[in-house]
Amino acid sequence: MSNGLEPGSLLMRNARVWRRPGERVSGPQSLLVSEGRITGIGVEADRHASTREVDLAGRVVTAGFWNCHVHLTEAVWSDQSGAGVSRVQAAIDDMMLSRGFVTVLDLGSHPRTTNALIRRIEAGELRGPNIMTAGAGIRPWRGVPFYMRELVPWFTRWMLPAPVTGFGAGRAVASQLRSGARIVKLFTGSYVTPERVKPMRTSVARAAVEEAHRRGARVFAHPSNREGTAVALDAGVDALAHVPDDTEGTAPLLAQAAHRGVRMVPTLHMFASTVSADPGYLHPIYTALGDFMRQGGKVIFGTDVGYMSERDTRPELEAMAKSGMGVHHLLRALTSEPADFFDDDERGAIDIGLRGDLTVLDTTSEAVQPADLSRVYATFKDGRMIWPASLE
């Protein structure tokens, strides 16, 4: 199959360019990407044989979206046979590319499976996003989450890192980063039963964070409740992979997190989809996110897809909007905020010299609504179309 990565320049005609959050959407104009970089906005391309053209008919173009919480644990990802290319590509399209994601963060999967998938994308065998993985993640001692037990046979659970000491935590982090992980995931609060959260020892979490930072890696924490959030903050993590769903006593901790610059990945719809849609359960979670933002907290987008079966991003965007996020805040969470978090000065906005990672929305309105961010017409990486395969 074609991987859609044709060389040369790309001219997008009649594009409404939304350069960055806080700016207005432009009227129809041209957008030129050459050799993977944005080289012209509102200008015409030089005519030469390798220039391709796409007429977007007034659709809105943004910087490429990020999903900062996915899991590649479904059976399809373990299909590494040549015959499985079409099946795997369809799964990539459904989970990632058709949602506009040009960069995704895998916060827990089998390293061998995910590393193989990354290599196939980098080799051009598959059209896919940039993927950063946390490998298998690190749990408290005897703290495997109850929902993972059916996925991980009991006789292989010893392979999941669950250090008892700070020394062991440092070794676990070093081993995962040597094995291809680029980020670290800590279960500082692990639901060992649906009613009980087991926290990670603070000394273990702190040693893991110190080793990750020494090696230049960001650390995400799965907090769950007040105690898990406290461990995460005491350890110095960089991001919370969820809003704590047991919010009792977390308000001062989340305010502290906001003031420290700890990012939050809300995953609001995951709670409604996999735990309970009862407003009595969800309202405190929404309120906690709103309070975090009012304290200056920064939010990055993530859905927990892969653990949650639903692919559509609209419910998450609408839930974030209910928590007080306007459309510019949502775009920031999808683009510039994760790029800033990872010190990536080549992505996160549309500007001359930046990478041509672009998401085209299937709307022609200059007044974009939150739900419009879920309606994707096309996805480009380095100025090369990666979804849909038939657009150009």
mmCIF file of C-alpha atoms in Angstrom:
data_model
loop_
_atom_site.group_PDB
_atom_site.id
_atom_site.type_symbol
_atom_site.label_atom_id
_atom_site.label_comp_id
_atom_site.label_asym_id
_atom_site.label_seq_id
_atom_site.Cartn_x
_atom_site.Cartn_y
_atom_site.Cartn_z
ATOM 1 C CA MET A 1 0.000 0.000 0.000
ATOM 2 C CA SER A 2 1.069 3.617 -0.514
ATOM 3 C CA ASN A 3 2.254 5.327 2.644
ATOM 4 C CA GLY A 4 1.111 8.747 1.430
ATOM 5 C CA LEU A 5 4.497 10.364 2.026
ATOM 6 C CA GLU A 6 5.133 11.981 -1.339
ATOM 7 C CA PRO A 7 8.156 14.306 -1.615
ATOM 8 C CA GLY A 8 8.200 17.920 -2.758
ATOM 9 C CA SER A 9 6.070 20.942 -1.872
ATOM 10 C CA LEU A 10 2.431 21.184 -0.898
ATOM 11 C CA LEU A 11 0.222 24.185 -1.661
ATOM 12 C CA MET A 12 -3.034 24.369 0.254
ATOM 13 C CA ARG A 13 -5.427 26.743 -1.498
ATOM 14 C CA ASN A 14 -8.434 28.445 0.080
ATOM 15 C CA ALA A 15 -7.359 27.555 3.612
ATOM 16 C CA ARG A 16 -8.697 29.462 6.604
ATOM 17 C CA VAL A 17 -5.548 29.487 8.723
ATOM 18 C CA TRP A 18 -5.876 29.421 12.529
ATOM 19 C CA ARG A 19 -2.250 30.111 13.312
ATOM 20 C CA ARG A 20 -2.352 29.741 17.099
ATOM 21 C CA PRO A 21 -4.743 29.956 20.061
ATOM 22 C CA GLY A 22 -5.838 33.506 20.782
ATOM 23 C CA GLU A 23 -5.669 34.588 17.144
ATOM 24 C CA ARG A 24 -8.548 34.897 14.731
ATOM 25 C CA VAL A 25 -9.151 32.435 11.943
ATOM 26 C CA SER A 26 -8.108 34.006 8.639
ATOM 27 C CA GLY A 27 -10.102 34.335 5.473
ATOM 28 C CA PRO A 28 -9.316 31.911 2.638
ATOM 29 C CA GLN A 29 -5.664 32.082 1.633
ATOM 30 C CA SER A 30 -2.791 29.865 0.505
ATOM 31 C CA LEU A 31 -0.494 27.884 2.784
ATOM 32 C CA LEU A 32 2.761 26.498 1.396
ATOM 33 C CA VAL A 33 4.852 23.691 2.902
ATOM 34 C CA SER A 34 8.221 22.782 1.347
ATOM 35 C CA GLU A 35 10.573 20.015 2.465
ATOM 36 C CA GLY A 36 8.471 19.466 5.564
ATOM 37 C CA ARG A 37 8.457 23.106 6.719
ATOM 38 C CA ILE A 38 5.942 25.906 6.428
ATOM 39 C CA THR A 39 7.454 28.335 3.921
ATOM 40 C CA GLY A 40 4.559 30.584 2.932
ATOM 41 C CA ILE A 41 1.312 31.875 4.379
ATOM 42 C CA GLY A 42 -0.923 33.852 2.062
ATOM 43 C CA VAL A 43 1.467 33.512 -0.870
ATOM 44 C CA GLU A 44 1.585 31.569 -4.098
ATOM 45 C CA ALA A 45 3.975 28.680 -4.720
ATOM 46 C CA ASP A 46 6.585 28.656 -7.429
ATOM 47 C CA ARG A 47 5.436 26.377 -10.188
ATOM 48 C CA HIS A 48 7.564 23.259 -10.476
ATOM 49 C CA ALA A 49 6.930 19.624 -11.103
ATOM 50 C CA SER A 50 6.965 18.450 -7.494
ATOM 51 C CA THR A 51 4.452 20.993 -6.150
ATOM 52 C CA ARG A 52 1.167 19.369 -5.215
ATOM 53 C CA GLU A 53 -2.017 21.355 -4.673
ATOM 54 C CA VAL A 54 -5.026 20.793 -2.451
ATOM 55 C CA ASP A 55 -8.071 23.053 -2.564
ATOM 56 C CA LEU A 56 -9.513 23.144 0.952
ATOM 57 C CA ALA A 57 -12.584 25.128 -0.121
ATOM 58 C CA GLY A 58 -12.433 27.427 2.898
ATOM 59 C CA ARG A 59 -11.836 24.776 5.555
ATOM 60 C CA VAL A 60 -9.961 25.699 8.740
ATOM 61 C CA VAL A 61 -6.331 24.588 9.194
ATOM 62 C CA THR A 62 -4.651 24.383 12.613
ATOM 63 C CA ALA A 63 -1.347 23.101 13.888
ATOM 64 C CA GLY A 64 -1.309 19.300 14.176
ATOM 65 C CA PHE A 65 -3.164 17.926 17.188
ATOM 66 C CA TRP A 66 -1.602 16.014 20.092
ATOM 67 C CA ASN A 67 -3.258 13.254 22.128
ATOM 68 C CA CYS A 68 -1.272 13.009 25.352
ATOM 69 C CA HIS A 69 -2.932 9.890 26.754
ATOM 70 C CA VAL A 70 -3.450 6.777 24.665
ATOM 71 C CA HIS A 71 -2.803 3.067 25.197
ATOM 72 C CA LEU A 72 -1.638 0.644 22.505
ATOM 73 C CA THR A 73 -2.719 -2.502 24.310
ATOM 74 C CA GLU A 74 -5.387 -3.877 21.957
ATOM 75 C CA ALA A 75 -4.705 -7.074 20.051
ATOM 76 C CA VAL A 76 -4.389 -5.304 16.693
ATOM 77 C CA TRP A 77 -1.132 -3.597 17.726
ATOM 78 C CA SER A 78 0.635 -6.918 18.264
ATOM 79 C CA ASP A 79 0.095 -7.924 14.607
ATOM 80 C CA GLN A 80 3.603 -7.442 13.201
ATOM 81 C CA SER A 81 3.148 -9.617 10.117
ATOM 82 C CA GLY A 82 3.380 -8.174 6.629
ATOM 83 C CA ALA A 83 -0.145 -9.377 5.986
ATOM 84 C CA GLY A 84 -1.345 -7.289 8.930
ATOM 85 C CA VAL A 85 -0.355 -3.930 7.443
ATOM 86 C CA SER A 86 -3.849 -3.036 6.216
ATOM 87 C CA ARG A 87 -5.429 -4.071 9.510
ATOM 88 C CA VAL A 88 -2.955 -2.086 11.591
ATOM 89 C CA GLN A 89 -3.214 0.920 9.275
ATOM 90 C CA ALA A 90 -6.990 0.909 9.637
ATOM 91 C CA ALA A 91 -6.586 0.905 13.424
ATOM 92 C CA ILE A 92 -4.117 3.815 13.272
ATOM 93 C CA ASP A 93 -6.517 5.729 11.054
ATOM 94 C CA ASP A 94 -9.467 5.103 13.344
ATOM 95 C CA MET A 95 -7.750 5.871 16.663
ATOM 96 C CA MET A 96 -5.360 8.635 15.638
ATOM 97 C CA LEU A 97 -5.164 10.048 12.128
ATOM 98 C CA SER A 98 -8.876 10.549 11.439
ATOM 99 C CA ARG A 99 -9.008 12.474 14.737
ATOM 100 C CA GLY A 100 -6.301 14.881 13.567
ATOM 101 C CA PHE A 101 -3.539 13.569 15.841
ATOM 102 C CA VAL A 102 -0.036 14.064 14.483
ATOM 103 C CA THR A 103 1.647 13.304 17.818
ATOM 104 C CA VAL A 104 0.459 10.844 20.465
ATOM 105 C CA LEU A 105 1.749 9.778 23.863
ATOM 106 C CA ASP A 106 1.338 6.117 24.781
ATOM 107 C CA LEU A 107 1.107 6.040 28.577
ATOM 108 C CA GLY A 108 1.392 2.311 28.997
ATOM 109 C CA SER A 109 1.691 -0.675 26.675
ATOM 110 C CA HIS A 110 3.958 -3.619 25.912
ATOM 111 C CA PRO A 111 7.308 -2.101 24.876
ATOM 112 C CA ARG A 112 8.055 -4.758 22.264
ATOM 113 C CA THR A 113 4.723 -4.177 20.510
ATOM 114 C CA THR A 114 4.838 -0.381 20.631
ATOM 115 C CA ASN A 115 8.496 -0.094 19.638
ATOM 116 C CA ALA A 116 7.825 -2.302 16.615
ATOM 117 C CA LEU A 117 4.897 -0.087 15.623
ATOM 118 C CA ILE A 118 7.049 3.042 15.943
ATOM 119 C CA ARG A 119 9.735 1.490 13.747
ATOM 120 C CA ARG A 120 7.182 0.563 11.055
ATOM 121 C CA ILE A 121 5.886 4.133 10.976
ATOM 122 C CA GLU A 122 9.384 5.614 10.861
ATOM 123 C CA ALA A 123 10.307 3.254 8.006
ATOM 124 C CA GLY A 124 7.266 4.397 5.995
ATOM 125 C CA GLU A 125 5.604 0.983 6.040
ATOM 126 C CA LEU A 126 2.666 2.550 7.872
ATOM 127 C CA ARG A 127 1.217 6.048 7.797
ATOM 128 C CA GLY A 128 1.164 7.204 11.361
ATOM 129 C CA PRO A 129 1.738 9.948 13.864
ATOM 130 C CA ASN A 130 4.807 10.679 15.942
ATOM 131 C CA ILE A 131 4.581 8.306 18.917
ATOM 132 C CA MET A 132 6.270 8.705 22.289
ATOM 133 C CA THR A 133 5.859 5.819 24.689
ATOM 134 C CA ALA A 134 6.168 5.304 28.426
ATOM 135 C CA GLY A 135 6.697 1.580 27.986
ATOM 136 C CA ALA A 136 4.967 -0.568 30.584
ATOM 137 C CA GLY A 137 4.775 2.091 33.296
ATOM 138 C CA ILE A 138 5.806 1.720 36.947
ATOM 139 C CA ARG A 139 3.439 0.643 39.722
ATOM 140 C CA PRO A 140 3.503 0.431 43.515
ATOM 141 C CA TRP A 141 4.658 -2.837 45.006
ATOM 142 C CA ARG A 142 1.751 -5.288 44.689
ATOM 143 C CA GLY A 143 -0.183 -2.482 43.063
ATOM 144 C CA VAL A 144 -1.329 -3.796 39.686
ATOM 145 C CA PRO A 145 -4.614 -1.996 38.857
ATOM 146 C CA PHE A 146 -7.610 -4.311 39.041
ATOM 147 C CA TYR A 147 -8.623 -3.515 35.446
ATOM 148 C CA MET A 148 -5.265 -4.726 34.143
ATOM 149 C CA ARG A 149 -5.471 -8.192 35.650
ATOM 150 C CA GLU A 150 -7.562 -9.597 32.838
ATOM 151 C CA LEU A 151 -5.087 -8.161 30.317
ATOM 152 C CA VAL A 152 -1.929 -9.431 32.025
ATOM 153 C CA PRO A 153 -1.714 -13.146 32.918
ATOM 154 C CA TRP A 154 -0.745 -13.702 36.549
ATOM 155 C CA PHE A 155 2.451 -15.545 35.607
ATOM 156 C CA THR A 156 3.754 -12.498 33.669
ATOM 157 C CA ARG A 157 2.896 -9.815 36.206
ATOM 158 C CA TRP A 158 6.372 -10.051 37.653
ATOM 159 C CA MET A 159 7.554 -8.361 34.451
ATOM 160 C CA LEU A 160 5.653 -5.148 35.310
ATOM 161 C CA PRO A 161 8.027 -2.823 37.194
ATOM 162 C CA ALA A 162 6.920 -2.386 40.814
ATOM 163 C CA PRO A 163 10.033 -1.306 42.740
ATOM 164 C CA VAL A 164 10.173 -1.437 46.519
ATOM 165 C CA THR A 165 13.129 0.932 46.987
ATOM 166 C CA GLY A 166 14.367 4.162 45.474
ATOM 167 C CA PHE A 167 17.344 2.309 44.033
ATOM 168 C CA GLY A 168 14.998 -0.111 42.301
ATOM 169 C CA ALA A 169 12.898 2.760 40.983
ATOM 170 C CA GLY A 170 15.936 4.411 39.422
ATOM 171 C CA ARG A 171 16.920 1.142 37.777
ATOM 172 C CA ALA A 172 13.389 0.611 36.452
ATOM 173 C CA VAL A 173 13.330 4.078 34.886
ATOM 174 C CA ALA A 174 16.781 3.643 33.359
ATOM 175 C CA SER A 175 15.805 0.255 31.928
ATOM 176 C CA GLN A 176 12.605 1.572 30.356
ATOM 177 C CA LEU A 177 14.343 4.570 28.785
ATOM 178 C CA ARG A 178 17.104 2.350 27.387
ATOM 179 C CA SER A 179 14.384 0.136 25.893
ATOM 180 C CA GLY A 180 12.843 2.933 23.853
ATOM 181 C CA ALA A 181 10.607 4.841 26.254
ATOM 182 C CA ARG A 182 10.809 8.624 25.984
ATOM 183 C CA ILE A 183 8.503 9.443 28.895
ATOM 184 C CA VAL A 184 7.834 7.839 32.281
ATOM 185 C CA LYS A 185 4.474 6.859 33.788
ATOM 186 C CA LEU A 186 4.090 6.319 37.547
ATOM 187 C CA PHE A 187 1.001 4.910 39.229
ATOM 188 C CA THR A 188 1.336 7.067 42.342
ATOM 189 C CA GLY A 189 -2.200 5.970 43.192
ATOM 190 C CA SER A 190 -3.302 2.590 41.808
ATOM 191 C CA TYR A 191 -6.857 1.238 41.990
ATOM 192 C CA VAL A 192 -6.092 -2.288 43.193
ATOM 193 C CA THR A 193 -9.853 -2.801 43.639
ATOM 194 C CA PRO A 194 -12.710 -0.587 42.429
ATOM 195 C CA GLU A 195 -12.903 0.851 45.956
ATOM 196 C CA ARG A 196 -9.273 0.885 47.150
ATOM 197 C CA VAL A 197 -6.320 2.952 45.949
ATOM 198 C CA LYS A 198 -2.811 1.865 46.828
ATOM 199 C CA PRO A 199 -0.289 4.727 46.823
ATOM 200 C CA MET A 200 3.300 4.443 45.700
ATOM 201 C CA ARG A 201 5.889 5.087 48.362
ATOM 202 C CA THR A 202 6.999 8.696 48.146
ATOM 203 C CA SER A 203 10.668 7.745 48.279
ATOM 204 C CA VAL A 204 10.186 5.349 45.353
ATOM 205 C CA ALA A 205 8.304 7.928 43.280
ATOM 206 C CA ARG A 206 10.869 10.633 44.053
ATOM 207 C CA ALA A 207 13.773 8.425 43.000
ATOM 208 C CA ALA A 208 11.981 7.560 39.759
ATOM 209 C CA VAL A 209 11.385 11.232 38.964
ATOM 210 C CA GLU A 210 14.976 12.158 39.752
ATOM 211 C CA GLU A 211 16.328 9.487 37.428
ATOM 212 C CA ALA A 212 13.890 10.427 34.663
ATOM 213 C CA HIS A 213 14.810 14.095 34.911
ATOM 214 C CA ARG A 214 18.494 13.253 34.973
ATOM 215 C CA ARG A 215 17.959 11.508 31.649
ATOM 216 C CA GLY A 216 15.827 14.314 30.211
ATOM 217 C CA ALA A 217 12.444 12.549 30.348
ATOM 218 C CA ARG A 218 9.102 13.964 31.478
ATOM 219 C CA VAL A 219 7.105 12.101 34.141
ATOM 220 C CA PHE A 220 3.334 11.535 34.176
ATOM 221 C CA ALA A 221 1.519 10.356 37.290
ATOM 222 C CA HIS A 222 -1.740 8.420 37.621
ATOM 223 C CA PRO A 223 -2.991 9.993 40.888
ATOM 224 C CA SER A 224 -6.545 8.613 41.512
ATOM 225 C CA ASN A 225 -7.141 10.293 44.883
ATOM 226 C CA ARG A 226 -5.751 12.736 47.450
ATOM 227 C CA GLU A 227 -2.968 10.452 48.641
ATOM 228 C CA GLY A 228 -1.861 9.545 45.111
ATOM 229 C CA THR A 229 -1.862 13.225 44.147
ATOM 230 C CA ALA A 230 0.196 14.127 47.219
ATOM 231 C CA VAL A 231 2.796 11.476 46.345
ATOM 232 C CA ALA A 232 2.970 12.773 42.768
ATOM 233 C CA LEU A 233 3.565 16.359 43.882
ATOM 234 C CA ASP A 234 6.033 15.411 46.616
ATOM 235 C CA ALA A 235 7.968 13.427 44.013
ATOM 236 C CA GLY A 236 8.060 16.343 41.561
ATOM 237 C CA VAL A 237 6.201 14.863 38.573
ATOM 238 C CA ASP A 238 5.612 16.988 35.481
ATOM 239 C CA ALA A 239 2.008 16.059 34.667
ATOM 240 C CA LEU A 240 -1.049 14.340 36.078
ATOM 241 C CA ALA A 241 -2.393 11.810 33.596
ATOM 242 C CA HIS A 242 -5.962 12.272 34.916
ATOM 243 C CA VAL A 243 -7.946 14.546 37.142
ATOM 244 C CA PRO A 244 -8.186 12.581 40.419
ATOM 245 C CA ASP A 245 -11.640 11.017 40.249
ATOM 246 C CA ASP A 246 -11.822 10.708 44.038
ATOM 247 C CA THR A 247 -11.622 14.469 44.543
ATOM 248 C CA GLU A 248 -12.082 14.621 48.322
ATOM 249 C CA GLY A 249 -9.292 16.727 49.816
ATOM 250 C CA THR A 250 -7.551 17.338 46.472
ATOM 251 C CA ALA A 251 -8.403 21.058 46.021
ATOM 252 C CA PRO A 252 -5.309 22.473 47.801
ATOM 253 C CA LEU A 253 -3.088 19.909 46.097
ATOM 254 C CA LEU A 254 -4.396 20.768 42.630
ATOM 255 C CA ALA A 255 -3.902 24.460 43.394
ATOM 256 C CA GLN A 256 -0.329 23.649 44.358
ATOM 257 C CA ALA A 257 0.093 21.683 41.138
ATOM 258 C CA ALA A 258 -1.190 24.630 39.103
ATOM 259 C CA HIS A 259 1.212 27.053 40.776
ATOM 260 C CA ARG A 260 4.144 24.700 40.136
ATOM 261 C CA GLY A 261 3.343 24.379 36.435
ATOM 262 C CA VAL A 262 2.334 20.715 36.628
ATOM 263 C CA ARG A 263 0.195 19.924 33.578
ATOM 264 C CA MET A 264 -3.144 18.145 33.694
ATOM 265 C CA VAL A 265 -4.560 15.642 31.192
ATOM 266 C CA PRO A 266 -8.284 15.631 32.116
ATOM 267 C CA THR A 267 -9.632 12.441 30.375
ATOM 268 C CA LEU A 268 -13.115 13.497 31.513
ATOM 269 C CA HIS A 269 -15.097 11.367 29.089
ATOM 270 C CA MET A 270 -13.129 8.276 30.087
ATOM 271 C CA PHE A 271 -14.649 8.528 33.571
ATOM 272 C CA ALA A 272 -18.172 8.815 32.124
ATOM 273 C CA SER A 273 -17.555 6.012 29.631
ATOM 274 C CA THR A 274 -15.836 3.445 31.854
ATOM 275 C CA VAL A 275 -16.861 4.257 35.431
ATOM 276 C CA SER A 276 -20.199 6.079 35.684
ATOM 277 C CA ALA A 277 -22.212 8.705 33.822
ATOM 278 C CA ASP A 278 -23.917 9.702 37.089
ATOM 279 C CA PRO A 279 -23.709 13.518 37.391
ATOM 280 C CA GLY A 280 -23.133 13.091 41.113
ATOM 281 C CA TYR A 281 -19.868 11.284 40.283
ATOM 282 C CA LEU A 282 -18.808 13.487 37.354
ATOM 283 C CA HIS A 283 -19.626 16.953 38.707
ATOM 284 C CA PRO A 284 -16.841 17.021 41.350
ATOM 285 C CA ILE A 285 -14.326 15.924 38.687
ATOM 286 C CA TYR A 286 -15.421 18.710 36.323
ATOM 287 C CA THR A 287 -15.290 21.179 39.217
ATOM 288 C CA ALA A 288 -11.777 20.066 40.153
ATOM 289 C CA LEU A 289 -10.566 20.704 36.606
ATOM 290 C CA GLY A 290 -12.256 24.116 36.544
ATOM 291 C CA ASP A 291 -10.658 25.057 39.875
ATOM 292 C CA PHE A 292 -7.248 23.896 38.620
ATOM 293 C CA MET A 293 -7.569 26.148 35.565
ATOM 294 C CA ARG A 294 -8.746 29.119 37.637
ATOM 295 C CA GLN A 295 -5.548 28.742 39.649
ATOM 296 C CA GLY A 296 -3.583 29.108 36.404
ATOM 297 C CA GLY A 297 -3.211 25.394 35.734
ATOM 298 C CA LYS A 298 -2.233 24.333 32.223
ATOM 299 C CA VAL A 299 -4.128 21.579 30.422
ATOM 300 C CA ILE A 300 -2.968 19.220 27.689
ATOM 301 C CA PHE A 301 -5.397 17.100 25.717
ATOM 302 C CA GLY A 302 -5.704 13.344 26.148
ATOM 303 C CA THR A 303 -8.512 10.827 25.973
ATOM 304 C CA ASP A 304 -7.218 7.510 27.398
ATOM 305 C CA VAL A 305 -8.309 5.863 24.150
ATOM 306 C CA GLY A 306 -7.152 2.269 24.002
ATOM 307 C CA TYR A 307 -8.239 1.750 27.585
ATOM 308 C CA MET A 308 -11.513 3.472 26.663
ATOM 309 C CA SER A 309 -12.946 1.919 23.535
ATOM 310 C CA GLU A 310 -14.628 5.049 22.169
ATOM 311 C CA ARG A 311 -12.589 6.905 19.508
ATOM 312 C CA ASP A 312 -14.743 9.991 18.940
ATOM 313 C CA THR A 313 -13.123 13.052 20.559
ATOM 314 C CA ARG A 314 -16.266 15.161 20.615
ATOM 315 C CA PRO A 315 -17.471 13.966 24.067
ATOM 316 C CA GLU A 316 -14.102 14.857 25.624
ATOM 317 C CA LEU A 317 -14.038 18.296 24.000
ATOM 318 C CA GLU A 318 -17.594 19.010 25.133
ATOM 319 C CA ALA A 319 -16.839 17.834 28.671
ATOM 320 C CA MET A 320 -13.777 20.102 28.811
ATOM 321 C CA ALA A 321 -15.939 22.976 27.573
ATOM 322 C CA LYS A 322 -18.431 22.280 30.393
ATOM 323 C CA SER A 323 -15.528 22.633 32.826
ATOM 324 C CA GLY A 324 -14.907 26.171 31.603
ATOM 325 C CA MET A 325 -12.614 25.795 28.601
ATOM 326 C CA GLY A 326 -13.390 27.996 25.606
ATOM 327 C CA VAL A 327 -12.475 27.004 22.064
ATOM 328 C CA HIS A 328 -9.108 28.819 22.213
ATOM 329 C CA HIS A 329 -8.276 26.979 25.456
ATOM 330 C CA LEU A 330 -9.159 23.716 23.751
ATOM 331 C CA LEU A 331 -6.957 24.487 20.757
ATOM 332 C CA ARG A 332 -4.134 25.354 23.135
ATOM 333 C CA ALA A 333 -4.526 21.990 24.894
ATOM 334 C CA LEU A 334 -4.426 20.226 21.521
ATOM 335 C CA THR A 335 -1.463 22.120 20.022
ATOM 336 C CA SER A 336 0.705 24.754 21.661
ATOM 337 C CA GLU A 337 0.538 23.576 25.281
ATOM 338 C CA PRO A 338 1.876 20.040 24.682
ATOM 339 C CA ALA A 339 4.533 21.421 22.329
ATOM 340 C CA ASP A 340 5.616 23.870 25.031
ATOM 341 C CA PHE A 341 5.543 21.109 27.656
ATOM 342 C CA PHE A 342 8.019 19.079 25.632
ATOM 343 C CA ASP A 343 10.132 22.120 24.677
ATOM 344 C CA ASP A 344 9.246 21.407 21.039
ATOM 345 C CA ASP A 345 9.791 24.701 19.244
ATOM 346 C CA GLU A 346 9.062 23.140 15.829
ATOM 347 C CA ARG A 347 5.381 22.343 16.432
ATOM 348 C CA GLY A 348 2.301 23.746 18.129
ATOM 349 C CA ALA A 349 1.515 26.650 15.772
ATOM 350 C CA ILE A 350 1.386 27.608 12.104
ATOM 351 C CA ASP A 351 4.312 29.881 11.338
ATOM 352 C CA ILE A 352 7.121 30.238 8.833
ATOM 353 C CA GLY A 353 9.865 27.700 9.544
ATOM 354 C CA LEU A 354 7.805 25.382 11.733
ATOM 355 C CA ARG A 355 7.080 21.799 10.741
ATOM 356 C CA GLY A 356 4.164 21.190 8.432
ATOM 357 C CA ASP A 357 2.228 19.157 11.009
ATOM 358 C CA LEU A 358 -1.311 20.279 10.242
ATOM 359 C CA THR A 359 -4.889 19.323 11.036
ATOM 360 C CA VAL A 360 -7.647 20.380 8.634
ATOM 361 C CA LEU A 361 -11.082 20.748 10.218
ATOM 362 C CA ASP A 362 -14.212 19.968 8.264
ATOM 363 C CA THR A 363 -15.703 23.389 8.860
ATOM 364 C CA THR A 364 -15.610 26.618 6.861
ATOM 365 C CA SER A 365 -16.699 28.850 9.742
ATOM 366 C CA GLU A 366 -14.314 31.424 11.202
ATOM 367 C CA ALA A 367 -16.222 31.030 14.475
ATOM 368 C CA VAL A 368 -15.016 27.520 15.332
ATOM 369 C CA GLN A 369 -16.997 25.704 18.037
ATOM 370 C CA PRO A 370 -15.615 23.062 20.446
ATOM 371 C CA ALA A 371 -17.361 20.233 18.578
ATOM 372 C CA ASP A 372 -15.756 21.392 15.307
ATOM 373 C CA LEU A 373 -12.375 20.305 16.689
ATOM 374 C CA SER A 374 -13.597 16.709 16.460
ATOM 375 C CA ARG A 375 -14.587 17.005 12.784
ATOM 376 C CA VAL A 376 -11.360 16.343 10.873
ATOM 377 C CA TYR A 377 -11.097 16.556 7.095
ATOM 378 C CA ALA A 378 -7.383 15.750 6.674
ATOM 379 C CA THR A 379 -4.165 15.258 8.632
ATOM 380 C CA PHE A 380 -0.639 16.156 7.465
ATOM 381 C CA LYS A 381 2.759 15.345 8.964
ATOM 382 C CA ASP A 382 5.772 17.323 7.717
ATOM 383 C CA GLY A 383 3.571 18.624 4.909
ATOM 384 C CA ARG A 384 2.773 15.100 3.722
ATOM 385 C CA MET A 385 -0.720 13.733 3.799
ATOM 386 C CA ILE A 386 -1.170 10.880 6.248
ATOM 387 C CA TRP A 387 -4.988 10.846 6.286
ATOM 388 C CA PRO A 388 -7.085 10.248 4.291
ATOM 389 C CA ALA A 389 -4.990 8.325 1.804
ATOM 390 C CA SER A 390 -7.180 9.369 -1.132
ATOM 391 C CA LEU A 391 -7.301 13.151 -0.647
ATOM 392 C CA GLU A 392 -4.526 14.222 -3.038
#
